[in-house]
PDB file of N, CA, C and O in Angstrom:
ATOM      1  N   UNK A   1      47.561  60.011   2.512  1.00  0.00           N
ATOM      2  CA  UNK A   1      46.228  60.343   2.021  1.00  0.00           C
ATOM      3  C   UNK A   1      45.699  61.515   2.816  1.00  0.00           C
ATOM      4  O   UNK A   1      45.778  61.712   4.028  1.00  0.00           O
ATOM      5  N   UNK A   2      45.156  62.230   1.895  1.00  0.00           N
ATOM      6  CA  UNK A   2      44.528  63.543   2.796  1.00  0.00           C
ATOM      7  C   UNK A   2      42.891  63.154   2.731  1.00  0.00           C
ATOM      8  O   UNK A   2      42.280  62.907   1.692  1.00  0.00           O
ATOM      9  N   UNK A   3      42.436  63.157   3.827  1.00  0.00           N
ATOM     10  CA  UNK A   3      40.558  63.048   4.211  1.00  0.00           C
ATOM     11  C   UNK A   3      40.138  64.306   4.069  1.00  0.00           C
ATOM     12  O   UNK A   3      40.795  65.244   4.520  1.00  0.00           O
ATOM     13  N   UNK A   4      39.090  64.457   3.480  1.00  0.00           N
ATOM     14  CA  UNK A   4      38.139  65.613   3.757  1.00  0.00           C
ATOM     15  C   UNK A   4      36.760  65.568   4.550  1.00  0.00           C
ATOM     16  O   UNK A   4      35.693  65.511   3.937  1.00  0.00           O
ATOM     17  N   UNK A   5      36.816  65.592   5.711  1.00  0.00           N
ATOM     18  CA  UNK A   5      35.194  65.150   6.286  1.00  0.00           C
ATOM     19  C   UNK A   5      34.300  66.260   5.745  1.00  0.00           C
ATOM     20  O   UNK A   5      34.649  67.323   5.232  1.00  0.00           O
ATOM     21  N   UNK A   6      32.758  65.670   6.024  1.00  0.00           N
ATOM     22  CA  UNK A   6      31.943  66.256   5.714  1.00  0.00           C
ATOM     23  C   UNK A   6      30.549  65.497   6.379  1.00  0.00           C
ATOM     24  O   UNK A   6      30.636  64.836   7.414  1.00  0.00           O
ATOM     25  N   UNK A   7      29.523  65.645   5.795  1.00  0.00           N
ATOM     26  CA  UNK A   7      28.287  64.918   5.826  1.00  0.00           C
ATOM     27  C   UNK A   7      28.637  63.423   6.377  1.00  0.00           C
ATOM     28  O   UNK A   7      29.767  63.044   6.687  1.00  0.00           O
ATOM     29  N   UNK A   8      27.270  62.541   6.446  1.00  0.00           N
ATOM     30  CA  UNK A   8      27.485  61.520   6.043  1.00  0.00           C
ATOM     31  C   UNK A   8      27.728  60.765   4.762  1.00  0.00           C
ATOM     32  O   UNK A   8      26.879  60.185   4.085  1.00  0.00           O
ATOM     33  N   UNK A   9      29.223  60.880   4.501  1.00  0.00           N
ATOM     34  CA  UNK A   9      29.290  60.142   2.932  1.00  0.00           C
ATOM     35  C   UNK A   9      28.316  58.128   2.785  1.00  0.00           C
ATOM     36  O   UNK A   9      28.148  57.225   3.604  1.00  0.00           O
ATOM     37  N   UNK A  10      27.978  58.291   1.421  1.00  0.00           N
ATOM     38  CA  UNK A  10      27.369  57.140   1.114  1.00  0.00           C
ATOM     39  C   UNK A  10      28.429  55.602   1.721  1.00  0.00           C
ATOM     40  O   UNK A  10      28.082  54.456   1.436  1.00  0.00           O
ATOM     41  N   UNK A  11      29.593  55.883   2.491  1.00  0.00           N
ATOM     42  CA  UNK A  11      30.243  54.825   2.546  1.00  0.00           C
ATOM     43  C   UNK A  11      30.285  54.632   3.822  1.00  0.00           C
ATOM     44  O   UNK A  11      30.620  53.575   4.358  1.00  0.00           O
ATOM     45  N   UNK A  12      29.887  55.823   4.477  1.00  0.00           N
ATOM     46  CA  UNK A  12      29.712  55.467   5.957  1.00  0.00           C
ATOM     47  C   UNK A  12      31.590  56.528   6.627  1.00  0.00           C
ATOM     48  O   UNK A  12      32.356  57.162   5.901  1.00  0.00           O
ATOM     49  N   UNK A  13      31.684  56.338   7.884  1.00  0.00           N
ATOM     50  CA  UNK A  13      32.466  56.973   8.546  1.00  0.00           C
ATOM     51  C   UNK A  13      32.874  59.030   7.992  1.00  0.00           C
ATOM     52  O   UNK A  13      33.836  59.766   8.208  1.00  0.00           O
ATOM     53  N   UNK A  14      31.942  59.161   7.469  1.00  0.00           N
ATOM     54  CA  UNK A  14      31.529  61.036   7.466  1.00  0.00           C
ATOM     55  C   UNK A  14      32.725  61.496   6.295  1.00  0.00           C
ATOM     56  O   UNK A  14      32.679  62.672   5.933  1.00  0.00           O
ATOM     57  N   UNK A  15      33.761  60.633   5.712  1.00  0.00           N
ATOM     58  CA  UNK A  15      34.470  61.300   4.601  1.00  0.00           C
ATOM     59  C   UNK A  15      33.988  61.251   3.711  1.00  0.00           C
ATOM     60  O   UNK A  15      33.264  60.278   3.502  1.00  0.00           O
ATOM     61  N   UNK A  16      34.171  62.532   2.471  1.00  0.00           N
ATOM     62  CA  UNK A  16      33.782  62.706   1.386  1.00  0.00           C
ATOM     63  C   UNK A  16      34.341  62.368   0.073  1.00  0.00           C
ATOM     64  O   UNK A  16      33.849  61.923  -0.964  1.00  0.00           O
ATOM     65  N   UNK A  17      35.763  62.786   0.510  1.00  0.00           N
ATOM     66  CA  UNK A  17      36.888  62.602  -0.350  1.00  0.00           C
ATOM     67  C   UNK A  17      37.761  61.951  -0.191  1.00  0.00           C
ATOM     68  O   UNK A  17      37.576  61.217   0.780  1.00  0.00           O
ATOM     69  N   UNK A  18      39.094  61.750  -0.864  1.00  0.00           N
ATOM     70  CA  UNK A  18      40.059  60.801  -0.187  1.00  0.00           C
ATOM     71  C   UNK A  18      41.191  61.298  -1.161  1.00  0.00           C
ATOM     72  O   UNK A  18      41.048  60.969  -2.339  1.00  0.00           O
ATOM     73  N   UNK A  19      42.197  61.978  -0.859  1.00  0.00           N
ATOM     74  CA  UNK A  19      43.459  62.408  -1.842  1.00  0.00           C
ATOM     75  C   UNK A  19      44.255  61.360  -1.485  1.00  0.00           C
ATOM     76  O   UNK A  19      44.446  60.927  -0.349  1.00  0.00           O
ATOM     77  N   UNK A  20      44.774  60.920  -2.672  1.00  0.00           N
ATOM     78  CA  UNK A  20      46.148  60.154  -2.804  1.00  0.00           C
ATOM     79  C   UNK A  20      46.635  60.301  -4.118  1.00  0.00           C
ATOM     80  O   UNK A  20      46.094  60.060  -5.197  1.00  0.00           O
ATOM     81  N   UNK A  21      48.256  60.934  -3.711  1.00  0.00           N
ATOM     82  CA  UNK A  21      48.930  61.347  -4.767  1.00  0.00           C
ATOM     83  C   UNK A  21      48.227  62.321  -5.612  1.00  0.00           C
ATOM     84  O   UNK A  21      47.506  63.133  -5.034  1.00  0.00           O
ATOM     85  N   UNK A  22      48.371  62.386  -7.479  1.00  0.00           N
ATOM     86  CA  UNK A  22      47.437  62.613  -8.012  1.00  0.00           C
ATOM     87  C   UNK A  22      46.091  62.476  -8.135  1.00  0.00           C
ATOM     88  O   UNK A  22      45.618  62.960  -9.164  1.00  0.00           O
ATOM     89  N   UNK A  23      45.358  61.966  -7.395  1.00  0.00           N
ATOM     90  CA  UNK A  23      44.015  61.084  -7.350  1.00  0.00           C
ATOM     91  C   UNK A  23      43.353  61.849  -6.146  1.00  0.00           C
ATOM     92  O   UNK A  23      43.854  62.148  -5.062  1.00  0.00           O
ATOM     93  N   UNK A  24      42.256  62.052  -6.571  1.00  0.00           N
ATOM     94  CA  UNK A  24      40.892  62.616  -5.511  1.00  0.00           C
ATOM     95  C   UNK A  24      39.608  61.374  -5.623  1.00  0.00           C
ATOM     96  O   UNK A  24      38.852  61.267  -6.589  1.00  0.00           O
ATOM     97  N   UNK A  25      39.593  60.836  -4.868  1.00  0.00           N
ATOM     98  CA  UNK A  25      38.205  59.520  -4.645  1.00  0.00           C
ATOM     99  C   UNK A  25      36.893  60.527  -4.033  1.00  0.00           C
ATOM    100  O   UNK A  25      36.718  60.716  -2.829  1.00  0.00           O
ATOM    101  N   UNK A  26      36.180  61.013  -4.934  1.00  0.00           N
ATOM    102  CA  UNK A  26      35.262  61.472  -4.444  1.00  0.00           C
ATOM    103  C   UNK A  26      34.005  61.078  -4.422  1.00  0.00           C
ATOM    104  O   UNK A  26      33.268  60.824  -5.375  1.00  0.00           O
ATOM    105  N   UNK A  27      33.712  61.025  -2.842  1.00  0.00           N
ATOM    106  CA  UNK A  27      32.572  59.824  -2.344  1.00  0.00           C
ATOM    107  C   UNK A  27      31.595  59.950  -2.838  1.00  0.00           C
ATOM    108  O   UNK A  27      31.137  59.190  -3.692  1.00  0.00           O
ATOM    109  N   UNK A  28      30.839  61.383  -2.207  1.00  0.00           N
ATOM    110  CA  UNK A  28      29.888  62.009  -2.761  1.00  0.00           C
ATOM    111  C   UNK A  28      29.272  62.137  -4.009  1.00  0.00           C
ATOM    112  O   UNK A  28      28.046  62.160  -4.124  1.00  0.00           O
ATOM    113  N   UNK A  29      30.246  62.242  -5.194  1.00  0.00           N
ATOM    114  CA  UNK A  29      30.274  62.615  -6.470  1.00  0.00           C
ATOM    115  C   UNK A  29      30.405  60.888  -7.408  1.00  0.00           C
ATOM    116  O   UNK A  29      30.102  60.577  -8.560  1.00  0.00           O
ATOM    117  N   UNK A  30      30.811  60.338  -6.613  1.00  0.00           N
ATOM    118  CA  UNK A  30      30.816  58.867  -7.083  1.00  0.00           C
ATOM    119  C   UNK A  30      31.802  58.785  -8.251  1.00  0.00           C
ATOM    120  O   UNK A  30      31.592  58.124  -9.268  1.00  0.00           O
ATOM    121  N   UNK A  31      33.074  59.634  -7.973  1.00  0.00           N
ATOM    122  CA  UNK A  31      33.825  59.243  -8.992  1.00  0.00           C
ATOM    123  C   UNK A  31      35.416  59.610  -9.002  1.00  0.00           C
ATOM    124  O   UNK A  31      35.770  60.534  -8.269  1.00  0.00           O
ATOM    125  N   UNK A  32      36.101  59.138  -9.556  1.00  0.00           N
ATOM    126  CA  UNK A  32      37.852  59.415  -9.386  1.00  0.00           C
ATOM    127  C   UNK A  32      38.219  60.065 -10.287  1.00  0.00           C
ATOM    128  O   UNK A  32      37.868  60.014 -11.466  1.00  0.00           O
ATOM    129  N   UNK A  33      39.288  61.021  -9.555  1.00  0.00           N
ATOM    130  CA  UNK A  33      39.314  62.420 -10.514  1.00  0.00           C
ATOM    131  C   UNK A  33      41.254  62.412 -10.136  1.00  0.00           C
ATOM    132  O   UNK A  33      41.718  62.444  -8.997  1.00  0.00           O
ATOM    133  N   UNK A  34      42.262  62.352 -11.718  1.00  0.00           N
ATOM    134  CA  UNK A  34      43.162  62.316 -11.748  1.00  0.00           C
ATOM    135  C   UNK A  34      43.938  63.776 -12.346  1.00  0.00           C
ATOM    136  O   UNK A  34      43.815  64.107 -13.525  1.00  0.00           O
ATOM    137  N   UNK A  35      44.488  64.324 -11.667  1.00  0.00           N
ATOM    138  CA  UNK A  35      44.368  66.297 -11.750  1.00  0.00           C
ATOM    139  C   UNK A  35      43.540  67.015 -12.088  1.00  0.00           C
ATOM    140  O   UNK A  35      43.656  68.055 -12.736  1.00  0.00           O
ATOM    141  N   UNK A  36      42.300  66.353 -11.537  1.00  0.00           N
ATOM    142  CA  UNK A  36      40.997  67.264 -11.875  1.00  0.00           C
ATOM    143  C   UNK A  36      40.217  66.395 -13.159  1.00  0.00           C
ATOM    144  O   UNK A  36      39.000  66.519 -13.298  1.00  0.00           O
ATOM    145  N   UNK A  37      40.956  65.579 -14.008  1.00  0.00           N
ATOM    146  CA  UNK A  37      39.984  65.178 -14.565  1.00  0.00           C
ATOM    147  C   UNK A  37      39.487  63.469 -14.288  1.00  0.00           C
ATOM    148  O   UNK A  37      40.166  62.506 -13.932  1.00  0.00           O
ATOM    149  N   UNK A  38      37.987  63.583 -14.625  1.00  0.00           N
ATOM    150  CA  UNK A  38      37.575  62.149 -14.153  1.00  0.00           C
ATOM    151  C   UNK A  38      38.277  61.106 -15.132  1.00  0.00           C
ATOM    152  O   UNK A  38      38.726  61.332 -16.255  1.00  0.00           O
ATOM    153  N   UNK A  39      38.260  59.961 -14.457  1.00  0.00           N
ATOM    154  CA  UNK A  39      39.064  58.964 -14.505  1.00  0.00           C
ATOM    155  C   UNK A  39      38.039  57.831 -14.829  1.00  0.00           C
ATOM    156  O   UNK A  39      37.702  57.273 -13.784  1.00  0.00           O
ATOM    157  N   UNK A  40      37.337  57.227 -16.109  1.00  0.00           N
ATOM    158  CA  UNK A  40      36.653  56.517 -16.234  1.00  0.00           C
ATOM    159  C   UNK A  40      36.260  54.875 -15.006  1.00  0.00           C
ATOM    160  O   UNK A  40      37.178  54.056 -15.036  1.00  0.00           O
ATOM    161  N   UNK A  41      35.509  54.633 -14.426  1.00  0.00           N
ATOM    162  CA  UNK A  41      35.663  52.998 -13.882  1.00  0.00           C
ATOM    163  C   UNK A  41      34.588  52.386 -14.218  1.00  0.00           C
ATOM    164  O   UNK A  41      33.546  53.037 -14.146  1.00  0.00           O
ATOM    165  N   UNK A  42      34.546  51.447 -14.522  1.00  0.00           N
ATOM    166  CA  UNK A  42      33.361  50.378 -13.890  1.00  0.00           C
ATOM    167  C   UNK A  42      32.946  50.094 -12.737  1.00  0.00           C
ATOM    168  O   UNK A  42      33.618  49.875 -11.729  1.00  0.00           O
ATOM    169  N   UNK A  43      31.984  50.093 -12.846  1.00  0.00           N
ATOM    170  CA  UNK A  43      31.221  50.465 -11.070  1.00  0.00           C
ATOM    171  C   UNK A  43      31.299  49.658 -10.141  1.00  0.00           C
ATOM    172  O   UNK A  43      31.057  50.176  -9.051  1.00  0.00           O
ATOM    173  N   UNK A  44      31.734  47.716 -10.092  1.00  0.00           N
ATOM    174  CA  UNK A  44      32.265  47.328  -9.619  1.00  0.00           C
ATOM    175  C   UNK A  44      34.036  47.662  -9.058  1.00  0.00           C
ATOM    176  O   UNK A  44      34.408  47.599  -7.886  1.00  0.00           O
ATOM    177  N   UNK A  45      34.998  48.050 -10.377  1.00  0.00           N
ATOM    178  CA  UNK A  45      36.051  48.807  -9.557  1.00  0.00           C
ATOM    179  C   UNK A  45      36.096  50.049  -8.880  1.00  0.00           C
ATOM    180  O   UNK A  45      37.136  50.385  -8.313  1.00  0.00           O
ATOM    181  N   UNK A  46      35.075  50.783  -8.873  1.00  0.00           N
ATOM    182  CA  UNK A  46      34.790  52.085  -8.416  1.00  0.00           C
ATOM    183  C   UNK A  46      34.565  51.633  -6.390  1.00  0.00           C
ATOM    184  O   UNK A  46      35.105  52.017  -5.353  1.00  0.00           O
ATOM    185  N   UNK A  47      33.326  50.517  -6.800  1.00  0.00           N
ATOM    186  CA  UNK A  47      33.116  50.259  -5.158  1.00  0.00           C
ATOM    187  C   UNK A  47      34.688  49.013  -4.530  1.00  0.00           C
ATOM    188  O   UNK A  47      35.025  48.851  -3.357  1.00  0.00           O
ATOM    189  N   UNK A  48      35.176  48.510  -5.477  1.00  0.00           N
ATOM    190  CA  UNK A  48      36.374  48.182  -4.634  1.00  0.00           C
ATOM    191  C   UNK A  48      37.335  49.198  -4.524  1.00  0.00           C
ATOM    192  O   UNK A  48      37.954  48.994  -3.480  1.00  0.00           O
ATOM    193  N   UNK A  49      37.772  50.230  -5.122  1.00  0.00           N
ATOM    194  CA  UNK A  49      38.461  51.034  -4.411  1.00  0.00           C
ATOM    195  C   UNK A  49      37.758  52.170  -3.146  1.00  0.00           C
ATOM    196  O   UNK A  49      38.384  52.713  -2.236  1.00  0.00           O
ATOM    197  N   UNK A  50      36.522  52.269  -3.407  1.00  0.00           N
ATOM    198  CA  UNK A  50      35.922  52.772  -2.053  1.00  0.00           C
ATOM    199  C   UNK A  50      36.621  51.952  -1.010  1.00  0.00           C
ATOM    200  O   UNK A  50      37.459  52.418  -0.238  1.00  0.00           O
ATOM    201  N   UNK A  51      36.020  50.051  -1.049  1.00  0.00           N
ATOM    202  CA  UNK A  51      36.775  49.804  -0.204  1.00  0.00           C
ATOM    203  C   UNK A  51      37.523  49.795   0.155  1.00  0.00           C
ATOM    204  O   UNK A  51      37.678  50.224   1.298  1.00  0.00           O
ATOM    205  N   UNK A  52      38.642  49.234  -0.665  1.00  0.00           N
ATOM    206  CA  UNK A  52      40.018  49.525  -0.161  1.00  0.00           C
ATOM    207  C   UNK A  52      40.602  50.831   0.637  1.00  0.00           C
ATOM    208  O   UNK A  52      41.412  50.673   1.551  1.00  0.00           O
ATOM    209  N   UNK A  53      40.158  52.095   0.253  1.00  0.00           N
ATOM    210  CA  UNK A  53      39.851  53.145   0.679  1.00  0.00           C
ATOM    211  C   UNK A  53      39.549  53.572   2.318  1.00  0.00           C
ATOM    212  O   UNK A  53      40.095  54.334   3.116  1.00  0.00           O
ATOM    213  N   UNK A  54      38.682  52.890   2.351  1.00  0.00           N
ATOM    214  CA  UNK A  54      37.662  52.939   3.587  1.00  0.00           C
ATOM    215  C   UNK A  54      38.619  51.924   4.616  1.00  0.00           C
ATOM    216  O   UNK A  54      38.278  52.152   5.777  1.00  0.00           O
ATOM    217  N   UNK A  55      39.374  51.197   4.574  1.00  0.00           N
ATOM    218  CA  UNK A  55      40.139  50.408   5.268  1.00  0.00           C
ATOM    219  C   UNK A  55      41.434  50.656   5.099  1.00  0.00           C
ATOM    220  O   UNK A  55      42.145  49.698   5.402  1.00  0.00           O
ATOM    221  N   UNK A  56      42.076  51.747   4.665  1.00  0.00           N
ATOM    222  CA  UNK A  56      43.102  52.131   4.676  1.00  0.00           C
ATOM    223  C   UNK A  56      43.527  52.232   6.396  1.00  0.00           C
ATOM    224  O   UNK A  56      42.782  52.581   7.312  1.00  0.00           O
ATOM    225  N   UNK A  57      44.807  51.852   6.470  1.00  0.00           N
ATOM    226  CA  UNK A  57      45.978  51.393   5.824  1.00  0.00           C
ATOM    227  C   UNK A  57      46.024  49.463   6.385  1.00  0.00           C
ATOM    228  O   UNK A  57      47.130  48.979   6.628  1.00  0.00           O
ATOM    229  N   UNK A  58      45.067  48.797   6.487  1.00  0.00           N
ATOM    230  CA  UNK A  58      44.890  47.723   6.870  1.00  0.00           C
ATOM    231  C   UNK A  58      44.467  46.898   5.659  1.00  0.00           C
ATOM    232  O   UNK A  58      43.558  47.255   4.910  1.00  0.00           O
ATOM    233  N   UNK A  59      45.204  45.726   5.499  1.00  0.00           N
ATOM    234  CA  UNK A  59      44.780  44.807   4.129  1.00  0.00           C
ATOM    235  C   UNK A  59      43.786  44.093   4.723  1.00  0.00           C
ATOM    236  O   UNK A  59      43.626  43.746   5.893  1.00  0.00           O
ATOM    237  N   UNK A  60      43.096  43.916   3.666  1.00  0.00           N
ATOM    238  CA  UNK A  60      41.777  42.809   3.689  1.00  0.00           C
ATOM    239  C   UNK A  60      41.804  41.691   3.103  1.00  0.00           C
ATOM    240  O   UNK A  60      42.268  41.693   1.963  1.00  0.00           O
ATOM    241  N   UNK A  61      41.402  40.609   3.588  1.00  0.00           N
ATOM    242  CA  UNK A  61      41.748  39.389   2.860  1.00  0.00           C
ATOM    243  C   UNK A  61      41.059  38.956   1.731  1.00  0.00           C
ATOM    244  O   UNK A  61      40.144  39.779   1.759  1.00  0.00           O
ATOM    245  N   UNK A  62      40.770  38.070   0.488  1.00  0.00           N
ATOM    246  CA  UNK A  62      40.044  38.257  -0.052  1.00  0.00           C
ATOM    247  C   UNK A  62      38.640  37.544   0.224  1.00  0.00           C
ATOM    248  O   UNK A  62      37.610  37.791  -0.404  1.00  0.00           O
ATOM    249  N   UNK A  63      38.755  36.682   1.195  1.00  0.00           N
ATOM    250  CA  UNK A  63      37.057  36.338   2.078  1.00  0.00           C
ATOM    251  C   UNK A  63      36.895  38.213   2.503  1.00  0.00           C
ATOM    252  O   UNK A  63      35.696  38.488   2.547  1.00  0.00           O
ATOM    253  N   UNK A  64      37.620  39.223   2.744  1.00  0.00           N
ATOM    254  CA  UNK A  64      36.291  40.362   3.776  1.00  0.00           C
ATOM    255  C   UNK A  64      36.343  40.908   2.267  1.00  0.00           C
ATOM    256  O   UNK A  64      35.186  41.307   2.141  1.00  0.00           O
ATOM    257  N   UNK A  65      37.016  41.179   0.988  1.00  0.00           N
ATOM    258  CA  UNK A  65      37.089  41.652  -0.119  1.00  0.00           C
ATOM    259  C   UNK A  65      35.686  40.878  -0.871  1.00  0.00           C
ATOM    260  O   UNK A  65      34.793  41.637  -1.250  1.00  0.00           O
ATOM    261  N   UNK A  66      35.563  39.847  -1.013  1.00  0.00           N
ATOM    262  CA  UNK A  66      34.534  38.863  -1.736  1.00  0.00           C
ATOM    263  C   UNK A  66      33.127  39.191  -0.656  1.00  0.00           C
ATOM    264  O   UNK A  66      32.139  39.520  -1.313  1.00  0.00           O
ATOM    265  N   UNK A  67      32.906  39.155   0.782  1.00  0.00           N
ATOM    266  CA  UNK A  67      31.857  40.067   1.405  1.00  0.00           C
ATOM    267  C   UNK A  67      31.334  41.109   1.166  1.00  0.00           C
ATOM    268  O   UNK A  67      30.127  41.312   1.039  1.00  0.00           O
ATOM    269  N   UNK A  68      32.315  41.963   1.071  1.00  0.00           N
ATOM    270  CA  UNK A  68      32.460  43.079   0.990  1.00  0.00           C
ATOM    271  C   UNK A  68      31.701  43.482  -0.292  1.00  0.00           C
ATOM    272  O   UNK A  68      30.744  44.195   0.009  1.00  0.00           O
ATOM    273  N   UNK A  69      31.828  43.214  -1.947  1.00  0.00           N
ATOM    274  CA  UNK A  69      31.625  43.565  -2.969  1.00  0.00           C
ATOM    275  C   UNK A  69      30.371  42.239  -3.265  1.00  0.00           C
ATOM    276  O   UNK A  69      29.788  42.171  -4.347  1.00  0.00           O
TER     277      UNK A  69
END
């Protein structure tokens, strides 16, 4: 995954973006973008892949997953 820091993103720890593979998670912009184009979610899967995201490369169980969201 490539980070892009910046500001304080809305998720906390100052990244904005998040590249993986084809995929740009962009914090700021509140949305996932697959070679540039956005990638429809529902806003509950939108904030679990933040999380998942945000805790990379460490799994979460689903008690800190069910906290968490």
């Amino acid at each position: 995954a490539v980070l892009a820091a910046g500001g304080a993103a809305p998720h906390g720890g100052g990244v904005m973006e998040i590249q993986f593979g084809p995929f740009q998670l962009d914090l700021a912009g509140r949305q996932l973008l697959r070679d540039g184009q956005r990638v429809p979610l529902a806003p509950k899967v939108y904030h679990l892949l933040c999380v998942l995201a945000e805790e990379r490369p460490r799994a979460l169980s689903r008690q800190e997953l069910h906290a968490r969201l």
